[in-house]
PDB file of C-alpha atoms in Angstrom:
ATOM      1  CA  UNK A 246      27.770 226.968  54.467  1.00 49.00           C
ATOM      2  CA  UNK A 247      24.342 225.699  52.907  1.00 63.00           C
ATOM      3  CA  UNK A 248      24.737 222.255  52.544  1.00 90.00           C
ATOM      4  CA  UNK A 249      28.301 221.049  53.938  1.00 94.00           C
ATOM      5  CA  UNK A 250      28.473 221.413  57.830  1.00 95.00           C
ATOM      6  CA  UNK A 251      31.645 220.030  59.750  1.00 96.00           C
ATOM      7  CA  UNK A 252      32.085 219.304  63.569  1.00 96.00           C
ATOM      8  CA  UNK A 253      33.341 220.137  66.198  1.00 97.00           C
ATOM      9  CA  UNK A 254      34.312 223.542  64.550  1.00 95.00           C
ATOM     10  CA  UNK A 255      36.972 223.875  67.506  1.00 97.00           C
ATOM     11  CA  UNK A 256      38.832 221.029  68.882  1.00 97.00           C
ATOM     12  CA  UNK A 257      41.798 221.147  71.269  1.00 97.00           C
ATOM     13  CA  UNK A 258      43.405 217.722  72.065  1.00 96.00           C
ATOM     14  CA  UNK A 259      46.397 216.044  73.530  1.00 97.00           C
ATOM     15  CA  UNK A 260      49.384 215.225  71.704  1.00 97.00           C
ATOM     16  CA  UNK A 261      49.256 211.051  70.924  1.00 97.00           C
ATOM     17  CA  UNK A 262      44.519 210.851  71.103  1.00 96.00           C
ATOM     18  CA  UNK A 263      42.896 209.883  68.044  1.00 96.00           C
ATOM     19  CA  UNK A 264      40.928 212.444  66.831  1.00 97.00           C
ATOM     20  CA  UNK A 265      38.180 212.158  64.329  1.00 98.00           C
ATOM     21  CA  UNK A 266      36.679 215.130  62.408  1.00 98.00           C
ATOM     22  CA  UNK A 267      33.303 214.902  60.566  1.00 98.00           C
ATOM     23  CA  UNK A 268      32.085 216.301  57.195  1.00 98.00           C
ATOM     24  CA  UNK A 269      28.230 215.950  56.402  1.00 97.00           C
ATOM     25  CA  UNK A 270      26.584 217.286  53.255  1.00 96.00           C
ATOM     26  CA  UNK A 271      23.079 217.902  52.168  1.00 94.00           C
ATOM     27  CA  UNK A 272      23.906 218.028  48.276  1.00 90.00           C
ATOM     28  CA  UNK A 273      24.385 214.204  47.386  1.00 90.00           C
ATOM     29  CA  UNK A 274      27.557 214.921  45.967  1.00 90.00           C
ATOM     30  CA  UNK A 275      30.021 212.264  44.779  1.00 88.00           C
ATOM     31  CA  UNK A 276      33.288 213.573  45.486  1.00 90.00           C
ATOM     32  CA  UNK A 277      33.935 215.040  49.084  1.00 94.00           C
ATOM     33  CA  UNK A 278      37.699 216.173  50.240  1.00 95.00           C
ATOM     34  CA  UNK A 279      39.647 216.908  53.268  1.00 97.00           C
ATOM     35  CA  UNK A 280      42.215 219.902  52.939  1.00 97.00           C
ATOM     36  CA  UNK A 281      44.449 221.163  55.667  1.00 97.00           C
ATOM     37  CA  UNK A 282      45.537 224.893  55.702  1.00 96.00           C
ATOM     38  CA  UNK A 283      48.767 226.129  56.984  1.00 93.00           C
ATOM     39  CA  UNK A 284      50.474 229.720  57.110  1.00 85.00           C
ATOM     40  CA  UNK A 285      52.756 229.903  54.081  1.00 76.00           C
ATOM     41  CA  UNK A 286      51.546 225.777  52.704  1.00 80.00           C
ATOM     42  CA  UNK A 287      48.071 227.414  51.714  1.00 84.00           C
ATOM     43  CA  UNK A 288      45.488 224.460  51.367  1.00 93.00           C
ATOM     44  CA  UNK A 289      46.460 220.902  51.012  1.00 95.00           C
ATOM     45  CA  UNK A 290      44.445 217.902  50.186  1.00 94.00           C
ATOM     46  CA  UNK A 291      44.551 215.322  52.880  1.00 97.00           C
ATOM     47  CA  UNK A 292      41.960 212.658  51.314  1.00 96.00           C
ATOM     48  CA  UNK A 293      39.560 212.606  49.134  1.00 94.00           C
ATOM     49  CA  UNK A 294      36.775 210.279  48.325  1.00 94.00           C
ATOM     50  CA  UNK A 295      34.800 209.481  44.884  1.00 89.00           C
ATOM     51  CA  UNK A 296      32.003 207.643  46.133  1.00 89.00           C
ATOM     52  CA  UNK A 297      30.869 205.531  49.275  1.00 92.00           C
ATOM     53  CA  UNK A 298      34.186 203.485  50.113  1.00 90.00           C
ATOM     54  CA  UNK A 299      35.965 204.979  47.717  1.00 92.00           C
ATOM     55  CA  UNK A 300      38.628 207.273  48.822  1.00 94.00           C
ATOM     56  CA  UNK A 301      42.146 207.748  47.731  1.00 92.00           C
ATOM     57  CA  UNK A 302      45.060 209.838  49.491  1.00 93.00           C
ATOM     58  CA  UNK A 303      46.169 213.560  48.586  1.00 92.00           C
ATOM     59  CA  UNK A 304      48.981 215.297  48.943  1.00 90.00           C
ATOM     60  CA  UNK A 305      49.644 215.422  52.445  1.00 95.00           C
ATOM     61  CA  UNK A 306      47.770 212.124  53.965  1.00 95.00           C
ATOM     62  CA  UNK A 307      50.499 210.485  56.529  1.00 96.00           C
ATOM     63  CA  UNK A 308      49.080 210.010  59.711  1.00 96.00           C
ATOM     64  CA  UNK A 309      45.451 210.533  58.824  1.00 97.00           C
ATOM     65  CA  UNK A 310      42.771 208.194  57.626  1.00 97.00           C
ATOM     66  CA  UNK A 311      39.088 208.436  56.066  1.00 97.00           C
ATOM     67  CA  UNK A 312      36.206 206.505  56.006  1.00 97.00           C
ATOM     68  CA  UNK A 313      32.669 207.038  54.293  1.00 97.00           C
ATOM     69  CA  UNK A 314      30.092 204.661  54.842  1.00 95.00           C
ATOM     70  CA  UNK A 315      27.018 207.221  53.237  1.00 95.00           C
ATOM     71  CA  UNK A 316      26.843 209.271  50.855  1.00 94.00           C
ATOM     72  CA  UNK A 317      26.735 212.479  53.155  1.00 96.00           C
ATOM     73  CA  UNK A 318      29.271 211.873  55.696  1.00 97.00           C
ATOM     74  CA  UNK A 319      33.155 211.781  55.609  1.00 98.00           C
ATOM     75  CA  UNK A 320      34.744 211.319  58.427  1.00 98.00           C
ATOM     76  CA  UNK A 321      38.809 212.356  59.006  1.00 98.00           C
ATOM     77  CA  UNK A 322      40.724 210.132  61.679  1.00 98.00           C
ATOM     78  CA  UNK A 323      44.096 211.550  63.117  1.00 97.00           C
ATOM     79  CA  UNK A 324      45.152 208.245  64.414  1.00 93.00           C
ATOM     80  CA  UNK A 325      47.771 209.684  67.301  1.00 96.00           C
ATOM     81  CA  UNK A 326      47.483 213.636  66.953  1.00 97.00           C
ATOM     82  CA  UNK A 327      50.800 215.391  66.708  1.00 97.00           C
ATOM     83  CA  UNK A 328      51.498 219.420  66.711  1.00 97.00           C
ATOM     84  CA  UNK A 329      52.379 219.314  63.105  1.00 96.00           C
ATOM     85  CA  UNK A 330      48.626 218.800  62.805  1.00 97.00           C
ATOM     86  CA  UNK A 331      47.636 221.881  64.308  1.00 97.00           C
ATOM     87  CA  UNK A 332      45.775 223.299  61.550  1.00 97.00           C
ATOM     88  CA  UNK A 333      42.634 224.727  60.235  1.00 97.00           C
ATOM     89  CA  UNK A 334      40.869 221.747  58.851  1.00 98.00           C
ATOM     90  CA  UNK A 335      38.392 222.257  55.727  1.00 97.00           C
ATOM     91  CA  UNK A 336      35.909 219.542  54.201  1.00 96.00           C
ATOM     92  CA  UNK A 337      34.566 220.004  50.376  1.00 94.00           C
ATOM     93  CA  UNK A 338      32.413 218.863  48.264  1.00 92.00           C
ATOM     94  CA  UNK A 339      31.894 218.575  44.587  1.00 87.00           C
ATOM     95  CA  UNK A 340      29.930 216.888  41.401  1.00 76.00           C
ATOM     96  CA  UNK A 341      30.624 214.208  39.646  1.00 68.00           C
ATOM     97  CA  UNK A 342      31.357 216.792  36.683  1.00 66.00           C
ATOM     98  CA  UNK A 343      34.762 217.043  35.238  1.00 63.00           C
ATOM     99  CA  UNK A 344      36.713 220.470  36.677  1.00 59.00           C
ATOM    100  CA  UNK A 345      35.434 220.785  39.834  1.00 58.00           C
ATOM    101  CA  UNK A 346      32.709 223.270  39.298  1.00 67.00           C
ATOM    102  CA  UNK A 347      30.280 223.518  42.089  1.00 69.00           C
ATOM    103  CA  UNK A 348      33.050 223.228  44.429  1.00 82.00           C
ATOM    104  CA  UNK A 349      32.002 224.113  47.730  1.00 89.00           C
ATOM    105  CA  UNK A 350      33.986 224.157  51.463  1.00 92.00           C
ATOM    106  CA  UNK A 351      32.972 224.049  54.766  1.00 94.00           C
ATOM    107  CA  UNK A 352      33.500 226.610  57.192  1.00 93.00           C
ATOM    108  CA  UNK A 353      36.572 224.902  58.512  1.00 95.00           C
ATOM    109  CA  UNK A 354      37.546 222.663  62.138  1.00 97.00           C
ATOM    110  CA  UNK A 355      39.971 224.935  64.119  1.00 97.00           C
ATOM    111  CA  UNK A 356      42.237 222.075  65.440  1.00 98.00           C
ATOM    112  CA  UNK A 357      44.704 222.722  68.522  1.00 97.00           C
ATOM    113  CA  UNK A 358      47.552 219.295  69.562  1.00 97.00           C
ATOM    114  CA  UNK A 359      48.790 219.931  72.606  1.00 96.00           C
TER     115      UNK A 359
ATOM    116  CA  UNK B1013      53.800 218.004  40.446  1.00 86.00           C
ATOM    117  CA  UNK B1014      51.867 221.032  40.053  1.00 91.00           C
ATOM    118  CA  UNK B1015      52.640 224.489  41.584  1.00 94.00           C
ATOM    119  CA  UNK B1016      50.704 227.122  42.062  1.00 96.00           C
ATOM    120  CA  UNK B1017      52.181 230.934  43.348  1.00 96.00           C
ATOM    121  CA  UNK B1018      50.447 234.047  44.119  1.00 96.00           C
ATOM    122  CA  UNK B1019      52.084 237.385  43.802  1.00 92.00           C
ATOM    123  CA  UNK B1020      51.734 239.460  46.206  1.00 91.00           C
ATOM    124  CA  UNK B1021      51.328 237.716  49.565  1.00 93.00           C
ATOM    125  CA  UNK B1022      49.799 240.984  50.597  1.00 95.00           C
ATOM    126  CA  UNK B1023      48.321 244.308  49.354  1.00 94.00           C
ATOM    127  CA  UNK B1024      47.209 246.972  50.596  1.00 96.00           C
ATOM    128  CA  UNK B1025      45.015 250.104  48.729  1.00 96.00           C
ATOM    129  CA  UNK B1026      42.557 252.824  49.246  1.00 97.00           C
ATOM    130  CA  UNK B1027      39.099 252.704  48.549  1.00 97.00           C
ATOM    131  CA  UNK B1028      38.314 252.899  45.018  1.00 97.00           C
ATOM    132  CA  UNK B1029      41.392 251.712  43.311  1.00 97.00           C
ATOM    133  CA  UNK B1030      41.654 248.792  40.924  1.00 96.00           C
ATOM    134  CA  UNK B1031      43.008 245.447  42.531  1.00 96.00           C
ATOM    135  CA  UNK B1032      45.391 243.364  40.012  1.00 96.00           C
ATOM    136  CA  UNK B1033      46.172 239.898  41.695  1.00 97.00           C
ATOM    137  CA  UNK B1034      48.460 237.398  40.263  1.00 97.00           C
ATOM    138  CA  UNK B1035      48.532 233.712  40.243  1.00 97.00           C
ATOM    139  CA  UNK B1036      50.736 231.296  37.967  1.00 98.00           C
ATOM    140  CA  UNK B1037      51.285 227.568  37.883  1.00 97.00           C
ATOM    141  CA  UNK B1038      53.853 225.201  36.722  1.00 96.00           C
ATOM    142  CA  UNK B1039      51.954 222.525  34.532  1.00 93.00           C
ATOM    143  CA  UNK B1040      49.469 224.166  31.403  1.00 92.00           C
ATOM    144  CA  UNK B1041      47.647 220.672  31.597  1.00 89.00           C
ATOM    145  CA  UNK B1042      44.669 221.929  33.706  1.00 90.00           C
ATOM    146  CA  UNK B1043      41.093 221.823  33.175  1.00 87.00           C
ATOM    147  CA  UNK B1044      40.034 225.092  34.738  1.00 88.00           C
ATOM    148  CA  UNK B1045      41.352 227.569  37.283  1.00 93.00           C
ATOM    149  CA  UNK B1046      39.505 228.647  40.221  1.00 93.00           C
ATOM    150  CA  UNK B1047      39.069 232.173  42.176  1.00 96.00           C
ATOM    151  CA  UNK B1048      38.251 231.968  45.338  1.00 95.00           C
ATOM    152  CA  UNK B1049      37.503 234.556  48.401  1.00 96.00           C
ATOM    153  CA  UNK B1050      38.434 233.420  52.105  1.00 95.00           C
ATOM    154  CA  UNK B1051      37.456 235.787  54.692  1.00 94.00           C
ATOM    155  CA  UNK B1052      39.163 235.220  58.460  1.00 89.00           C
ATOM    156  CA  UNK B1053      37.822 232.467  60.263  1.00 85.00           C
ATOM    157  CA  UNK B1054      35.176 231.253  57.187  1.00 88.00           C
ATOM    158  CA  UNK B1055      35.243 228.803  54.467  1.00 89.00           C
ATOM    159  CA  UNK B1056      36.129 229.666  50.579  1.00 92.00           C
ATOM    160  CA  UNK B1057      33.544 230.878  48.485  1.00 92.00           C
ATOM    161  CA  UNK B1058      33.622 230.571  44.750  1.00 91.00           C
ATOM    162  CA  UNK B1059      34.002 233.571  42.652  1.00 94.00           C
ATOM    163  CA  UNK B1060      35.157 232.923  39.269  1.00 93.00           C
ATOM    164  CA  UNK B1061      35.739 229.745  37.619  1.00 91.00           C
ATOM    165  CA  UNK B1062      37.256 230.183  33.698  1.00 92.00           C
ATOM    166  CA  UNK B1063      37.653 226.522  31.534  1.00 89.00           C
ATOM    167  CA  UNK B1064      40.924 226.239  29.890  1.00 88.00           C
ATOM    168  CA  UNK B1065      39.807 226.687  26.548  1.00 90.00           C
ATOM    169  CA  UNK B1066      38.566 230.761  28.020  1.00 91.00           C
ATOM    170  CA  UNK B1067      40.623 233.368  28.064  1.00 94.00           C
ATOM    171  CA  UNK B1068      38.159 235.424  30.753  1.00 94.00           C
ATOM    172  CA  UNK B1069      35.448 235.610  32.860  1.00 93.00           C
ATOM    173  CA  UNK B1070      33.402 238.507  34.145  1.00 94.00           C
ATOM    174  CA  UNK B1071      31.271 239.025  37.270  1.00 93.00           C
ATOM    175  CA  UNK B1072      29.911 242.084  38.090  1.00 95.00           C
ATOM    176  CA  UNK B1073      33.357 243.968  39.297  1.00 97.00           C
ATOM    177  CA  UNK B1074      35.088 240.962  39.097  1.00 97.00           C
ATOM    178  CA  UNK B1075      37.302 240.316  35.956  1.00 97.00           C
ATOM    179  CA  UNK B1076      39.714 236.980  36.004  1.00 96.00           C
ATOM    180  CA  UNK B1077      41.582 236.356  32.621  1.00 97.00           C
ATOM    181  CA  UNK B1078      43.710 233.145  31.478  1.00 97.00           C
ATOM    182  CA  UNK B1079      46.683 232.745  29.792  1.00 96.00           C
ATOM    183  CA  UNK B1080      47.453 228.211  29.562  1.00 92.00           C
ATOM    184  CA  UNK B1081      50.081 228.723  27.556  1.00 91.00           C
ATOM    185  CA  UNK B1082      52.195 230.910  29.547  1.00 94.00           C
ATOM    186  CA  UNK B1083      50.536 229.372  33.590  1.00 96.00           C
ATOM    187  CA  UNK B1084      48.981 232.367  34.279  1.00 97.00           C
ATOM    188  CA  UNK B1085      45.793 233.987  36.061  1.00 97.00           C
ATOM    189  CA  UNK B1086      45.117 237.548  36.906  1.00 97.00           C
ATOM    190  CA  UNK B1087      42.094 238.302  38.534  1.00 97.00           C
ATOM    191  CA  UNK B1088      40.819 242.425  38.277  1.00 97.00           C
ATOM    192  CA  UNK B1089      38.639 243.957  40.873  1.00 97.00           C
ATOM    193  CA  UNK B1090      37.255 247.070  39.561  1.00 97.00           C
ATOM    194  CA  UNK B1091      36.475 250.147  41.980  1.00 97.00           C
ATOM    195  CA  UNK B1092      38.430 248.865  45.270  1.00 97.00           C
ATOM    196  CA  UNK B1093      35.215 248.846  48.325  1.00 97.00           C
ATOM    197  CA  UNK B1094      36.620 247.740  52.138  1.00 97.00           C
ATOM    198  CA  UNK B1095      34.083 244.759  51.707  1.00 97.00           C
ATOM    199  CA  UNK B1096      36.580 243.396  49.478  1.00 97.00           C
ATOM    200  CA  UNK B1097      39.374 243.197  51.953  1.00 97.00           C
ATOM    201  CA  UNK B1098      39.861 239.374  52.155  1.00 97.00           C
ATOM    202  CA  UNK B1099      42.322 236.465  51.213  1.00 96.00           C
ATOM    203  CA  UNK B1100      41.838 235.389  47.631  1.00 97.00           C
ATOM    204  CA  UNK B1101      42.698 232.106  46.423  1.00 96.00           C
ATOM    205  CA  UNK B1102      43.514 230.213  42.918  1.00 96.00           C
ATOM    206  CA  UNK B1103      43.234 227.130  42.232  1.00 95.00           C
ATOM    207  CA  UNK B1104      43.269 224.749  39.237  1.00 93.00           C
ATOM    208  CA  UNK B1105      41.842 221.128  38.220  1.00 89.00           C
ATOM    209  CA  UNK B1106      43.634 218.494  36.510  1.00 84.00           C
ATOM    210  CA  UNK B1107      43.313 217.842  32.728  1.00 80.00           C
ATOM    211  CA  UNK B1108      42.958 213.966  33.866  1.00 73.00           C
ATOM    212  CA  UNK B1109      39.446 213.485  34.641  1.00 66.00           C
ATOM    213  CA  UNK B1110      40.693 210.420  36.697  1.00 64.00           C
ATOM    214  CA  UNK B1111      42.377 212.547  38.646  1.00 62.00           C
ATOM    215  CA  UNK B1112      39.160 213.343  40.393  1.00 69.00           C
ATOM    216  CA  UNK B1113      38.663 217.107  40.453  1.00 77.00           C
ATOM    217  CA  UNK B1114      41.517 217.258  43.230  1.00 85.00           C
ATOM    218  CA  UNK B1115      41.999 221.148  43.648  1.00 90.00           C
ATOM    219  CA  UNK B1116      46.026 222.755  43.861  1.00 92.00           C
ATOM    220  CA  UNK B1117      45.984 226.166  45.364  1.00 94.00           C
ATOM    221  CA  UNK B1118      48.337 228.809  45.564  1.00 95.00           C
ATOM    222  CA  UNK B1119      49.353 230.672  48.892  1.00 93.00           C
ATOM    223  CA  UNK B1120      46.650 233.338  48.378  1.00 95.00           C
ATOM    224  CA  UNK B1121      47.154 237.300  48.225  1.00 96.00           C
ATOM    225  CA  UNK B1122      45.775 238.889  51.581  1.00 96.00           C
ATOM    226  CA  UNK B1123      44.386 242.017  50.701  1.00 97.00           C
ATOM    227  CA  UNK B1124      43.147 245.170  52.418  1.00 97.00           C
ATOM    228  CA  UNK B1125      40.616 247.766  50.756  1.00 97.00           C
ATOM    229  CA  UNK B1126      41.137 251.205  52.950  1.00 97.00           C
ATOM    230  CA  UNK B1127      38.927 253.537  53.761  1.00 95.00           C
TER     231      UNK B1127
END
């Protein structure tokens, strides 16, 4: 998608490795977010950040951890991978606006623990 | 905590009939309410975005109405095509600006357009 890329876009691993994902965008955005999605959970924020070092936990953020250094990246750390974090990993991004608008995702990190 | 449901998890209709899909949430206190389109293997792309003072939005085929008071959503796709076979999503925003745009989505209504 123009302006938000993620990496590695697959990624099998070993149940118990660190993993980490990364989210860089283009726009200069403030806010950037890290959602999970799950068969019957839907989408589920992970972390999210407001600005550089700013970042605050979601809805679903045991066992992970974020950093953001610059502007454009965000990075996602699984600190010891487990299968309950085999999912379909999407980044976001979004103005500094109230309500979201603008709101636009990655094309996702396809994420195997094995 | 917020909730957000879509009804049906799946549809399925021939080409050229109207789509009606449902979405509801728990808490009125939002600041707007999303449509999105997810097509297998790809990110979401925005379709329709209504504030919570609207009661619609229009796009083209695309139709999405909004009733606060009652948590609910129905977006209307007009004249059925197979391109529009896809997952749709909605999704609203906190009132609380604080809250920091944090999206809450619903469990998205598959749907296949048939030849």
């Amino acid at each position: 998608d123009a302006g938000i890329t993620q990496s590695p876009r697959h990624k099998v691993t070993e149940t118990g490795t660190p993993v980490t994902l990364r989210c860089h965008q283009t726009e200069n955005h403030r806010y950037m977010y890290w959602y999970r999605q799950d068969p019957g959970h839907g989408l589920r924020l992970i972390h999210y950040s407001y600005g550089v070092k700013d970042t605050d936990k979601g809805e679903v953020s045991d066992g992970y951890s974020v950093s953001r250094s610059k502007t454009e990246d965000f990075l996602l750390t699984l600190e010891s991978a487990t299968s309950s974090q085999t999912s379909v990993y999407f980044c976001a991004i979004s103005g500094s606006g109230q309500g979201a608008v603008g709101y636009t995702f990655g094309s996702g990190t396809r994420l195997t623990v094995v | 905590k917020q909730e957000v449901t879509q009804i049906p998890a799946a549809l399925s209709v021939p080409e050229g009939e109207n789509l009606v899909l449902n979405c509801s949430f728990t808490d009125s206190a939002i600041y707007n309410l999303q449509w999105f389109r997810q097509d297998p293997g790809k990110g979401l792309t925005s379709l329709l975005l209504i504030q919570s003072s609207q009661r619609e939005q229009t796009s083209g085929r695309l139709n999405a109405s909004l009733d606060k008071s009652s948590g609910r959503s129905t977006l209307y796709i007009a004249a059925s095509q197979p391109g529009d076979s896809a997952t749709y999503l909605c999704a609203v925003t906190p009132w609380l600006k604080a809250a920091g745009n944090k999206l809450t989505f619903g469990g998205g209504t598959r749907v296949l357009v048939k030849p």
